[in-house]
Coordinates of C-alpha atoms in Angstrom, one line a residue:
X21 CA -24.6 158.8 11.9
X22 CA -21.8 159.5 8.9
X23 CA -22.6 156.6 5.7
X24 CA -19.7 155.2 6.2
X25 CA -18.8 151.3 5.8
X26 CA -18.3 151.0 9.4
X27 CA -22.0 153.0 10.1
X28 CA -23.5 150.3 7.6
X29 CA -21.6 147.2 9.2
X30 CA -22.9 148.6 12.7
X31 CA -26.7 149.1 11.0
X32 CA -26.5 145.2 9.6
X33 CA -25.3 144.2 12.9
X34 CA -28.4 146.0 14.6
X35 CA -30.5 144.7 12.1
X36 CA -29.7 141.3 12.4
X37 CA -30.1 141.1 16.2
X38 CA -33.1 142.9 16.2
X39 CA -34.6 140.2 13.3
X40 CA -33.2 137.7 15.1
X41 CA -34.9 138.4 18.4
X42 CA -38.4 138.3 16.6
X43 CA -37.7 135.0 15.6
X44 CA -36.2 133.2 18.3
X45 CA -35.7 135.3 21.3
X46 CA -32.9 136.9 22.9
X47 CA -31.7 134.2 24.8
X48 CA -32.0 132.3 21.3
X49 CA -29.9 134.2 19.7
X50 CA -25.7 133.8 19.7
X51 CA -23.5 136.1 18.7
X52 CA -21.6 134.1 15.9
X53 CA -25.5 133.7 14.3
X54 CA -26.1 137.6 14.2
X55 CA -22.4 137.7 12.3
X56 CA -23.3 135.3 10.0
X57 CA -26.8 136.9 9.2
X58 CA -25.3 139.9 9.2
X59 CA -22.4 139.3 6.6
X60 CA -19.4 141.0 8.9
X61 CA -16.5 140.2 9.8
X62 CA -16.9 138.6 13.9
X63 CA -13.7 141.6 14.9
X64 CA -16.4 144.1 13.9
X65 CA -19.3 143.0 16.5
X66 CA -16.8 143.5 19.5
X67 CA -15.1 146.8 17.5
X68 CA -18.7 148.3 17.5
X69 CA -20.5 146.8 20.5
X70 CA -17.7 146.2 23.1
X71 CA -20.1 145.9 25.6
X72 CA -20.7 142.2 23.5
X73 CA -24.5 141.1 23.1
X74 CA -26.0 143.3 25.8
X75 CA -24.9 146.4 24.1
X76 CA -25.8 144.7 20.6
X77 CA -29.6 144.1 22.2
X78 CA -29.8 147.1 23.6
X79 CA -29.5 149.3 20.0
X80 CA -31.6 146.3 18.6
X81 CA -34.6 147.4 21.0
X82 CA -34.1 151.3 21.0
X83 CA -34.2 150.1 16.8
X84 CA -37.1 148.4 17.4
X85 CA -39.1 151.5 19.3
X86 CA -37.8 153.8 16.7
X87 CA -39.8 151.5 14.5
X88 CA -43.1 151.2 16.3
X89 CA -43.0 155.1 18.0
X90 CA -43.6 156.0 13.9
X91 CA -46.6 154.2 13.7
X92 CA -47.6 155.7 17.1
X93 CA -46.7 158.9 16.3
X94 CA -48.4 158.9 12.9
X95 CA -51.3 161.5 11.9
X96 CA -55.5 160.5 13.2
X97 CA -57.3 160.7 16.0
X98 CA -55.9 158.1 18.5
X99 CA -58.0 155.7 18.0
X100 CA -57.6 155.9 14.1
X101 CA -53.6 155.4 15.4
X102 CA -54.0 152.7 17.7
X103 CA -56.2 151.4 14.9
X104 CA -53.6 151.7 12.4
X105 CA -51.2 150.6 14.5
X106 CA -53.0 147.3 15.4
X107 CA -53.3 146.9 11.2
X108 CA -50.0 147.0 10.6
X109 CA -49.1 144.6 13.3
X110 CA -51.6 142.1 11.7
X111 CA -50.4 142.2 8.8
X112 CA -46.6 141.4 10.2
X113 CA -47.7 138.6 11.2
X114 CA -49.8 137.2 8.9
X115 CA -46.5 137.9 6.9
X116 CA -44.2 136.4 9.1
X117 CA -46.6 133.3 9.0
X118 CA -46.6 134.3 13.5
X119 CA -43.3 133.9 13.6
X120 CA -42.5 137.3 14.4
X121 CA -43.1 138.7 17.5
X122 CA -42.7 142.2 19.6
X123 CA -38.9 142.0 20.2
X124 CA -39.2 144.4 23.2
X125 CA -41.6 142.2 24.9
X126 CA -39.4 139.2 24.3
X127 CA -36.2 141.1 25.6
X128 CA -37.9 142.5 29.0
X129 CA -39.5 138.9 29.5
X130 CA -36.2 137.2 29.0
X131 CA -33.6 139.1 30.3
X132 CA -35.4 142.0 32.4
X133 CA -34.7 140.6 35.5
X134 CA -30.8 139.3 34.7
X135 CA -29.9 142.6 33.0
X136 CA -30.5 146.1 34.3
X137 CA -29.5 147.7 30.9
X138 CA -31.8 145.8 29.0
X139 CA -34.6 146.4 31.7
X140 CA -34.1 149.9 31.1
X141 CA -34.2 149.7 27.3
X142 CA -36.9 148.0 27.3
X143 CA -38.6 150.1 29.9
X144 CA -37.5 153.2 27.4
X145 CA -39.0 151.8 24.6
X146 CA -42.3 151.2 25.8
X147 CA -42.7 155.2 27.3
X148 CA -41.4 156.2 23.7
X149 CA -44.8 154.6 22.5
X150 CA -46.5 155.5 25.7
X151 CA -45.7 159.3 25.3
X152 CA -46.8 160.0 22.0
X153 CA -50.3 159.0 22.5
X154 CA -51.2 160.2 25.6
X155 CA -49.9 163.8 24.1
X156 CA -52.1 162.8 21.2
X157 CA -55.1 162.6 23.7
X158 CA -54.4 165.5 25.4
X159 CA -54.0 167.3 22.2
X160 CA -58.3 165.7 21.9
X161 CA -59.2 166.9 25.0
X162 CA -58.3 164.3 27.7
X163 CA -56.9 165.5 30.9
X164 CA -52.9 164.4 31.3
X165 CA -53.7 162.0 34.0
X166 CA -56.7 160.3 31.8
X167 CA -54.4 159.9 28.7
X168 CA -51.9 158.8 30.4
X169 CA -53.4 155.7 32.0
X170 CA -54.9 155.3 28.2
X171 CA -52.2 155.3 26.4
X172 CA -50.2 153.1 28.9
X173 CA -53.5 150.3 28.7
X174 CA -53.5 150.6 25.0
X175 CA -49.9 149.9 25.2
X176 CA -50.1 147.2 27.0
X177 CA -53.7 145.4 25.2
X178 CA -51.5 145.9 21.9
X179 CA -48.9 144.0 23.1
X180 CA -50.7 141.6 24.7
X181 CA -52.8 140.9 21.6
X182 CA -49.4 140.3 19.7
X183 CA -48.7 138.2 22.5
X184 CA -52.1 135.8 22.1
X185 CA -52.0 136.2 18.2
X186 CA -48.8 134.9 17.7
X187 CA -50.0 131.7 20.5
X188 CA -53.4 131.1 18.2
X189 CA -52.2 131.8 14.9
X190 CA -54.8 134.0 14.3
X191 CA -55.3 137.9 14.1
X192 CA -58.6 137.5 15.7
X193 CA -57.1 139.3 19.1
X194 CA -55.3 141.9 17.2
X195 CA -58.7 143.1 15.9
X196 CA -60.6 142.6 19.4
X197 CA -58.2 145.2 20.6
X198 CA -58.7 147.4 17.7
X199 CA -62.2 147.3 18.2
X200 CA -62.5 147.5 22.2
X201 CA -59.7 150.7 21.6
X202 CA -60.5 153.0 18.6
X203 CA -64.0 154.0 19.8
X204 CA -62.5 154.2 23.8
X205 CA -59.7 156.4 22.5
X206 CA -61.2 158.5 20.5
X207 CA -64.1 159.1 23.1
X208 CA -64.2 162.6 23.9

């Protein structure tokens, strides 16, 4: 996308909805809010997202797995990935004092059954992460099928250990996970 003060008042838009999601929820979140915390004019949500706040939370979540496929698609064994993976998101939200979440979770929870399009981006977004590890396990000798049903349950403990982090205040499930998954991952 050309730098141009429209690009940059679309990216703050993006970036504002996607923050604002983490913090309190899709459904949470009104459109006059993401304006404000973005700093544009209200003409230039509708100008750039005429589809309104469904088009506005689907870039926010494609943003989001842009976001989280580089940390799954950085260099290590999987394990060491998943591992790094689970670090980083341990460190968000000791951060965020737990008041950040996984805003792809929070979209397909909220809105996945009410909205097909943000089903779908939600649905995309968790394959994007999917996809990348299970072709770094195959790359370690797993079969396809094997990595594959791996990469989608280390998907899914990750989240889930977000999920119960963020409800106890405490990283202590974030680390479970990276314990149960680095040495199961990296298994031969």
């Amino acid at each position: 996308m050309a730098d141009t003060k429209g690009a940059r008042t679309s990216a703050r838009l993006v970036e504002s909805m996607l923050e604002l999601i983490q913090t309190r929820g899709y459904s949470g979140t009104g459109l006059n809010t993401v304006v404000a915390h973005a700093s544009a004019p209200k003409g230039s949500l509708y100008f750039h997202f005429p589809g309104g706040k469904e088009a506005l939370g689907e870039k926010a979540v494609e943003l989001a797995a842009d976001r989280f496929r580089a940390l799954v698609s950085a260099g290590g064994t999987p394990g060491e990935v998943v591992g790094g993976v689970l670090a980083a998101l341990a460190r968000l939200l000791e951060e965020g004092d737990y008041q950040l979440g996984c805003p792809v979770s929070v979209v397909t929870l909220e809105m996945g059954a009410e909205s097909d399009r943000l089903r779908t981006a939600c649905a995309n977004a968790f394959e994007s992460w999917v996809a990348p590890l299970a072709a770094r396990m195959v790359a370690h000798g797993r079969s396809e099928e094997e990595a594959r049903s791996l990469a989608t349950a280390a998907v899914s403990m990750v989240e889930g250990a977000v999920i119960m982090s963020r409800a106890q205040r405490s990283v202590a499930p974030l680390r479970c996970a990276a314990d149960t998954l680095t040495p199961l991952l990296d298994r031969p």
